[in-house]
Rosetta silent file (secondary structure, phi, psi, omega in degrees, C-alpha in Angstrom):
SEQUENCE: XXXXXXXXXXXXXXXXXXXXXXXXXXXXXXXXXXXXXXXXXXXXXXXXXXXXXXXXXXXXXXXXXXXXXXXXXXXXXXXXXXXXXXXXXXXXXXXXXXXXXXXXXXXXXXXXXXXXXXXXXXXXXXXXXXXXXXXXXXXXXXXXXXXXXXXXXXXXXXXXXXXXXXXXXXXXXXXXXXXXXXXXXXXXXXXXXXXXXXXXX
SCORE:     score description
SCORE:     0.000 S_00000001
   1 L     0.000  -34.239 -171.529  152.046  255.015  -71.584 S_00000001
   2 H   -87.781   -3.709  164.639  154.724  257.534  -72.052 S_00000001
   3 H  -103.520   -0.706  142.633  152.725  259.995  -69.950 S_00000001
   4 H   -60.970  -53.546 -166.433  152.348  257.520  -66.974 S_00000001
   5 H   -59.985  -58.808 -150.092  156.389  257.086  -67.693 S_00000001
   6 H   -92.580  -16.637  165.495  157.210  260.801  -68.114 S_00000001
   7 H   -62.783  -79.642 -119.901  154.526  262.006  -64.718 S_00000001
   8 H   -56.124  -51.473  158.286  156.266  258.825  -62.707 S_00000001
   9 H   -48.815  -51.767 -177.789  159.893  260.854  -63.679 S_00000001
  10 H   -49.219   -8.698 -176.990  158.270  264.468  -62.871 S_00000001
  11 L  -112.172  133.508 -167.643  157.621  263.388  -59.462 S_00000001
  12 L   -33.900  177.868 -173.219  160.194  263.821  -56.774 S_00000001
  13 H  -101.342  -27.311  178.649  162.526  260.431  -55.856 S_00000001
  14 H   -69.968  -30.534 -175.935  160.963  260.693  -51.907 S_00000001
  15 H   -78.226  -48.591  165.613  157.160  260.495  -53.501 S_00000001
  16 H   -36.501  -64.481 -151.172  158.781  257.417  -56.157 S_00000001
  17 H   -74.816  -15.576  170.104  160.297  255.452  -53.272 S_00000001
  18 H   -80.967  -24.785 -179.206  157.456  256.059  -51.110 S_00000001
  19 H   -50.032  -88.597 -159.788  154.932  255.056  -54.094 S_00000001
  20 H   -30.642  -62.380  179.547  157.119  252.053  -54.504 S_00000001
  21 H   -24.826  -72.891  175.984  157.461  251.399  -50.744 S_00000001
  22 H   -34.023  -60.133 -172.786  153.350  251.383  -50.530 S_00000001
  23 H   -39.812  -67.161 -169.585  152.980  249.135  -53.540 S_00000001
  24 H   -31.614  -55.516 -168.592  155.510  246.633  -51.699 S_00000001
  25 H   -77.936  -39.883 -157.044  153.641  246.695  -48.308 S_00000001
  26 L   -86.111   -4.166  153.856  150.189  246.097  -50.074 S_00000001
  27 L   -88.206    0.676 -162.127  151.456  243.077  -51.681 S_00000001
  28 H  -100.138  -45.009 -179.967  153.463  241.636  -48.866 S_00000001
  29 H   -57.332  -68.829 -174.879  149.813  242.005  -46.908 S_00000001
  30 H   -45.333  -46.812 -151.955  147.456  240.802  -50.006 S_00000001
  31 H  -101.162  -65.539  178.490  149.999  237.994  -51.311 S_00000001
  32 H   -94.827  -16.936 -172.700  152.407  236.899  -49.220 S_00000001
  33 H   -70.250  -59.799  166.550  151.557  237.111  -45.654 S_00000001
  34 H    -5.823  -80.525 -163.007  148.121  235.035  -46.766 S_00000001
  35 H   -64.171  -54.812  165.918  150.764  232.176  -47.981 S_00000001
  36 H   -26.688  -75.537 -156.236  152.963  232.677  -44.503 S_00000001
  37 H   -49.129  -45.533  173.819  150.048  231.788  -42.790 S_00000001
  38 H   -72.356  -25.837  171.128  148.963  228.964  -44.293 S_00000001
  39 H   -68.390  -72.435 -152.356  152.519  227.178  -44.221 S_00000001
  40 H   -37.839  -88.428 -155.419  152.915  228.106  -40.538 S_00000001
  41 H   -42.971  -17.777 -170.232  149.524  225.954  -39.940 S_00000001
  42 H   -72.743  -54.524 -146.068  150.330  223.103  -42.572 S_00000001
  43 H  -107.179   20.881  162.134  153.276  222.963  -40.823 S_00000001
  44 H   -99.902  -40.386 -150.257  151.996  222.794  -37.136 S_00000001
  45 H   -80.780  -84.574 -160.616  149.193  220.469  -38.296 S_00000001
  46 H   -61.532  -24.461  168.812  152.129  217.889  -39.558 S_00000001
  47 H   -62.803  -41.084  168.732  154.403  218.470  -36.465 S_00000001
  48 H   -45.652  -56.660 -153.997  151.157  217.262  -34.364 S_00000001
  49 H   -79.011  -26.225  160.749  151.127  214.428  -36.612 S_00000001
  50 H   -29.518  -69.363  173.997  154.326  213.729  -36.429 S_00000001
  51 H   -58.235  -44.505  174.868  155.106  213.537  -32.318 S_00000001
  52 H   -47.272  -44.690  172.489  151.863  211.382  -32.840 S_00000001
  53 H   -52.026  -50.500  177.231  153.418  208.825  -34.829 S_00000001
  54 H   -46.174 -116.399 -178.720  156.826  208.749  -32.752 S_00000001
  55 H    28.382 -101.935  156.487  154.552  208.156  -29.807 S_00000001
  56 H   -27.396  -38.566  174.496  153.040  205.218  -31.891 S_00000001
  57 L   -88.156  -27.498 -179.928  156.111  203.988  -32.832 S_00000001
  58 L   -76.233    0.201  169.041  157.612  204.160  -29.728 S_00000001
  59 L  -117.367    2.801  152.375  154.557  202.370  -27.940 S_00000001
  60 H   -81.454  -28.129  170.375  154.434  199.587  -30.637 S_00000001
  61 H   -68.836  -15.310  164.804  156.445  197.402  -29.031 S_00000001
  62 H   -79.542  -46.736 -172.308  155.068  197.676  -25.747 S_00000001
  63 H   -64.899  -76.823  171.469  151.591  197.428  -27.468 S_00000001
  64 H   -48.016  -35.181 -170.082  152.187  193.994  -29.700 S_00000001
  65 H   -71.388  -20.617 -161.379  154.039  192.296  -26.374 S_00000001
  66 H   -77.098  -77.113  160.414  150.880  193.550  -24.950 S_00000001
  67 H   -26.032  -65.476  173.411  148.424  192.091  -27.879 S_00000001
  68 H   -34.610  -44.999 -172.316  150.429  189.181  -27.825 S_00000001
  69 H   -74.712  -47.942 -157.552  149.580  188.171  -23.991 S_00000001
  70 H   -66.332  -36.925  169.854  145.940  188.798  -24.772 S_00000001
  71 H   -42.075  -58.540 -143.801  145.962  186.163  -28.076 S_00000001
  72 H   -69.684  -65.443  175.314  147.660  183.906  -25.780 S_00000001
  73 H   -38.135  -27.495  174.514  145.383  183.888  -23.009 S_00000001
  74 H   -66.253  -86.750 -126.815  142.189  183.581  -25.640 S_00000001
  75 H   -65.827  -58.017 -167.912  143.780  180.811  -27.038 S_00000001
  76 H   -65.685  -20.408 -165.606  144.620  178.834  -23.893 S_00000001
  77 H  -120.865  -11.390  174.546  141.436  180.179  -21.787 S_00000001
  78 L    87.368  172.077  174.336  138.896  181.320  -24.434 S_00000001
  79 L   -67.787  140.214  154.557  136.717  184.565  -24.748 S_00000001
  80 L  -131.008  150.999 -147.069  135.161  186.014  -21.432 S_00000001
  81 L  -114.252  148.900 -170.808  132.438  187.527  -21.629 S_00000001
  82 L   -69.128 -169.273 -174.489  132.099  191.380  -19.722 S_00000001
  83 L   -91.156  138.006  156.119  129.532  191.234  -16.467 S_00000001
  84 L   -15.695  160.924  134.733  125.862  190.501  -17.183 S_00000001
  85 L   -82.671  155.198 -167.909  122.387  191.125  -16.469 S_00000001
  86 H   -72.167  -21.480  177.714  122.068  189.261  -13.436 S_00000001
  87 H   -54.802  -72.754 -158.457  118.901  187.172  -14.496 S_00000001
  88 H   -64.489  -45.064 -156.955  120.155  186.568  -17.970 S_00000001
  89 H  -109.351   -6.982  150.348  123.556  185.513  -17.264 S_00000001
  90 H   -53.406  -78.150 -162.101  122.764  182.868  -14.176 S_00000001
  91 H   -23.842  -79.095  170.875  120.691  181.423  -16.455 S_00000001
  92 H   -57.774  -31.044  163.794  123.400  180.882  -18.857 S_00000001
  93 H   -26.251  -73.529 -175.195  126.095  180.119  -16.390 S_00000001
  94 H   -78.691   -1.317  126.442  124.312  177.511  -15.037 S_00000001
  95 H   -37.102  -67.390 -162.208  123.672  175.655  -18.479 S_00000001
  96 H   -46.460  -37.898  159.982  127.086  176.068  -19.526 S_00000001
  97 H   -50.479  -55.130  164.665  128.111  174.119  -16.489 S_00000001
  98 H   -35.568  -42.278 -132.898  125.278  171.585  -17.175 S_00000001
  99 H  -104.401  -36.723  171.559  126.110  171.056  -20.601 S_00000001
 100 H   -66.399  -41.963  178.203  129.994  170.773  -19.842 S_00000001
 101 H   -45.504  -41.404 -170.947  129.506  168.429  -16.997 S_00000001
 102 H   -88.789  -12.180 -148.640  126.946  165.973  -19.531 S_00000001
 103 H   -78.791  -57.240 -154.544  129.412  166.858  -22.460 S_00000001
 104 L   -97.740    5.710  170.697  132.124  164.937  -20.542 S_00000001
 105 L    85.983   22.837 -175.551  129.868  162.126  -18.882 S_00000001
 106 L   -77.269  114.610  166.929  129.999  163.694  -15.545 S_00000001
 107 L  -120.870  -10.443  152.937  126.092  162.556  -14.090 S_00000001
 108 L  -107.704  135.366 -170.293  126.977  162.629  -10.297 S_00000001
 109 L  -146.720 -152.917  169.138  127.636  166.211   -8.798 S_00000001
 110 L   172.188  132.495  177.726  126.623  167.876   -6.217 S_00000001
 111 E  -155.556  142.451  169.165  126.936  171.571   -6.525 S_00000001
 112 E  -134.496  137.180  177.981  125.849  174.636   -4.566 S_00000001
 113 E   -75.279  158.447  161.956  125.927  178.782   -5.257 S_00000001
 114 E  -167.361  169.843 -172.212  126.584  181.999   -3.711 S_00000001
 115 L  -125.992  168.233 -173.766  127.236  185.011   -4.910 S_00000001
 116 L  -123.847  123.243  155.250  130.464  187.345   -3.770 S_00000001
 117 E   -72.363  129.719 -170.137  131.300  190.952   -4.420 S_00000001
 118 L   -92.116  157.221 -173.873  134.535  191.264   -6.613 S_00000001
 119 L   -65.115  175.305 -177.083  136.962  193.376   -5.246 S_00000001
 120 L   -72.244  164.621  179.441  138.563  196.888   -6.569 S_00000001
 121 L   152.692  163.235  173.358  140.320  196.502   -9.548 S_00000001
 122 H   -17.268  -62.041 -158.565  140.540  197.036  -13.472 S_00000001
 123 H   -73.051  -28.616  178.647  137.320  195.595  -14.405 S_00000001
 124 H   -93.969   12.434  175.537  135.484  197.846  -11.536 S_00000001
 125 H   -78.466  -49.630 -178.649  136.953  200.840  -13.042 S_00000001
 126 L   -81.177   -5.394  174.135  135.051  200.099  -16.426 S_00000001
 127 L   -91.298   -6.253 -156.041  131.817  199.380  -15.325 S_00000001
 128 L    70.465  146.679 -138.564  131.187  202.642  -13.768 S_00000001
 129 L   -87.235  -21.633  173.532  130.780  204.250  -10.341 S_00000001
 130 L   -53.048  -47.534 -137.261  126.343  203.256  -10.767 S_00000001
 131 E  -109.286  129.974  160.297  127.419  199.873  -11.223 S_00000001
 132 E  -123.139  174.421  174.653  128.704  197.105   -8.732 S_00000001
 133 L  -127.206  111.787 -178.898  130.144  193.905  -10.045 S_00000001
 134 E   -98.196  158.231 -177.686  129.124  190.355   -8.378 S_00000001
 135 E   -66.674 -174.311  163.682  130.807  187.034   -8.545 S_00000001
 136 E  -161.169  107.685 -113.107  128.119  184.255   -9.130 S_00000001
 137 E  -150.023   98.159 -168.233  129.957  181.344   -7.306 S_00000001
 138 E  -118.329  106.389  178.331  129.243  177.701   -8.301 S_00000001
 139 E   -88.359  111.011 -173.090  131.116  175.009   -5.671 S_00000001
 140 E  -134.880  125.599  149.429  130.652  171.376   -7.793 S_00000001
 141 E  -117.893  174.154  168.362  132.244  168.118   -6.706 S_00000001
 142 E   171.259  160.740 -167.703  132.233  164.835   -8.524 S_00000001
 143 E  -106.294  125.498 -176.723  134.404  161.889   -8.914 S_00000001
 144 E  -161.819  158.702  168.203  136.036  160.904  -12.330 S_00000001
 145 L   -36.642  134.017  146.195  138.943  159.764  -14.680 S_00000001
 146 H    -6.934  -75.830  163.594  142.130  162.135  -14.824 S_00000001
 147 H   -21.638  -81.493  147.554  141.091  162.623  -17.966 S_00000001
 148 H    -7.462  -61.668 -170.356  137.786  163.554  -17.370 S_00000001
 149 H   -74.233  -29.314 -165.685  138.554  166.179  -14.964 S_00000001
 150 H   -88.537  -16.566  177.329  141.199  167.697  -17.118 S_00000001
 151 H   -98.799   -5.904 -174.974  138.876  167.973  -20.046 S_00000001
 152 H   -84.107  -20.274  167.620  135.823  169.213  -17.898 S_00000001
 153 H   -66.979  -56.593  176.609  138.331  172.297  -16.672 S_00000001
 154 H   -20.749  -67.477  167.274  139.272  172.942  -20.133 S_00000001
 155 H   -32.893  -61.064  165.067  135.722  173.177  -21.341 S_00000001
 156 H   -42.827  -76.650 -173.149  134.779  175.589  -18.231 S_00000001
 157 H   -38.278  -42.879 -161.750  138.180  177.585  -19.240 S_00000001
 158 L   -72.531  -16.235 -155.816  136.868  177.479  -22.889 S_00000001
 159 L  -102.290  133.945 -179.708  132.978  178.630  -22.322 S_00000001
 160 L   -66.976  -39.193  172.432  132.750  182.548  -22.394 S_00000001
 161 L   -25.817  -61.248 -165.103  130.131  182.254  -19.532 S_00000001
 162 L   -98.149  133.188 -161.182  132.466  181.281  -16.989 S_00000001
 163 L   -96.788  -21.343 -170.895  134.636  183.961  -16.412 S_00000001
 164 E  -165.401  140.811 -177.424  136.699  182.085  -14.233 S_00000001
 165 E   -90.691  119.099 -175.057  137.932  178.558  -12.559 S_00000001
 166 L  -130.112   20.918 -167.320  139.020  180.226   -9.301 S_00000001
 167 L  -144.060  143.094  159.402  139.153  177.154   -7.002 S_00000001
 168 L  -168.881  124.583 -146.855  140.521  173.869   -7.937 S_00000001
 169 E  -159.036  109.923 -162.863  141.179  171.302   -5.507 S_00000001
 170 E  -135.671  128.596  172.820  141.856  166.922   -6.870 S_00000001
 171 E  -153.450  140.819  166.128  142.668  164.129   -4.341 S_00000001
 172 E   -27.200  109.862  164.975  142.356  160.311   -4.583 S_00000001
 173 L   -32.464  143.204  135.668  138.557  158.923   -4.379 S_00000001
 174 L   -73.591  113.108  138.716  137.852  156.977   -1.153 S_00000001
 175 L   177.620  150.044 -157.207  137.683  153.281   -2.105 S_00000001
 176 L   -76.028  -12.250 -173.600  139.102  150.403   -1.391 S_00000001
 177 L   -92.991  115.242 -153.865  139.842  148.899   -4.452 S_00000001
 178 L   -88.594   32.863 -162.761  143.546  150.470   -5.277 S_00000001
 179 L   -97.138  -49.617 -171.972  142.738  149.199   -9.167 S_00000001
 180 L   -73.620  125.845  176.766  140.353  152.621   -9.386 S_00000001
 181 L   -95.573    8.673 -176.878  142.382  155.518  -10.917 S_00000001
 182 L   -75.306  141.674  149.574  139.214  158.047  -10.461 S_00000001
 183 E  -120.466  168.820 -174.534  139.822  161.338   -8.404 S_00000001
 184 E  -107.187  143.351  153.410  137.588  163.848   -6.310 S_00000001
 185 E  -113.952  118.167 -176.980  137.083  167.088   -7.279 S_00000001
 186 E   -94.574  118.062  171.196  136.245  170.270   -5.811 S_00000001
 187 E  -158.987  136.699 -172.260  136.243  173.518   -8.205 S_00000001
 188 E   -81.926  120.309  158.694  134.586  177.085   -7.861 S_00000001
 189 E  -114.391  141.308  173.580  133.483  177.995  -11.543 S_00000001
 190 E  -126.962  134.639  159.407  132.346  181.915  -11.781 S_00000001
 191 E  -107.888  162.508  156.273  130.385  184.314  -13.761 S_00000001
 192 E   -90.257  128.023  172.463  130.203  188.120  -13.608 S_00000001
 193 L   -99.039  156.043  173.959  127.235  189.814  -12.698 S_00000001
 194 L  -153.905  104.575 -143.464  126.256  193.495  -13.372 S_00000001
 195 E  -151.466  114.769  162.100  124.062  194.881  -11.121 S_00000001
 196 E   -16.743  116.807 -174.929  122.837  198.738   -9.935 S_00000001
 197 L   -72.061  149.044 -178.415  124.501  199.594   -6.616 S_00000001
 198 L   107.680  -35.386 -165.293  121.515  199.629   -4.210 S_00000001
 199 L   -82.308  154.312 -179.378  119.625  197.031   -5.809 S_00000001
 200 L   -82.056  153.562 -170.209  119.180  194.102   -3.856 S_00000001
 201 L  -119.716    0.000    0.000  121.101  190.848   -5.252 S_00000001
């Protein structure tokens, strides 16, 4: 040891400080720069997450008033279900409209279809550019109680099927006896279809 000690004195002080110097740099490379490096990213990694959160917080309240509207609307109007296969979802359409119509003692109707192309908009954004989306368009009258009528829209609002009441139209029955409290009704009930542009419909 004391001849490492007495060469390190025997050698000039420019040859020491350069020794030293050297030492200095190869630990600042091996040791600490490593440890630089890794903070810098730790501490870009947590700035991302950071501006993410603001962001998030600053778009929750606009988000729950948002949430909020959609709850409501389920609750008052029910689930709708996205557009169809076109087969598959007449088919069901035109149950659910049977089944509300016998549900509520409705047995005279008259009703006839067509179908419609729906227009630009959200929903034709999300189906894709492949994709067209058609109305499926059911015009039903019948004559009934207030009552009646108000629970056979409900139902129709309530059935995932029908995407939409988009007509509704109630006037006094013809009849002579002014004792009868029934009205006539006219209402458009709709599904969505989802159907291959090109295809015939």
């Amino acid at each position: 040891m004391s001849d490492l000690s007495d060469r390190w004195i025997s050698l000039p002080r420019a040859v020491r400080w350069a020794l030293v110097g050297g030492g200095l740099i190869v630990v600042y490379f091996v040791c600490v720069e490593p440890i630089v490096d890794r903070i810098n990213s730790l501490n870009g990694a947590a700035g991302t997450r950071a501006a993410m959160l603001a962001a998030h917080a600053k778009n929750a309240a606009e988000l729950q008033v948002k949430a909020e509207k959609v709850a409501l609307g389920v609750r008052h109007f029910g689930e709708v279900q996205m557009p169809g296969d076109p087969e598959q979802r007449a088919l069901e359409f035109n149950r659910a409209v049977d089944e509300v119509l016998k549900k509520n003692g409705v047995t005279e109707h008259t009703a006839t279809t067509r179908t419609s192309p729906m227009g630009a908009g959200p929903l034709m954004a999300t189906v894709g550019s492949e994709f067209r989306v058609d109305r499926l368009i059911k015009d039903i009258q019948f004559t009934a109680d207030p009552p009646v009528v108000a629970a056979v829209i409900a139902d129709l609002e309530r059935s995932p099927v029908v995407a939409a009441v988009s007509r509704l139209q109630i006037r006094q029955a013809d009849s002579r006896d002014k004792s009868v409290k029934q009205v006539r009704v006219t209402l458009d009930a709709e599904a969505w279809l989802l159907a291959r542009k090109g295809k015939a419909r």
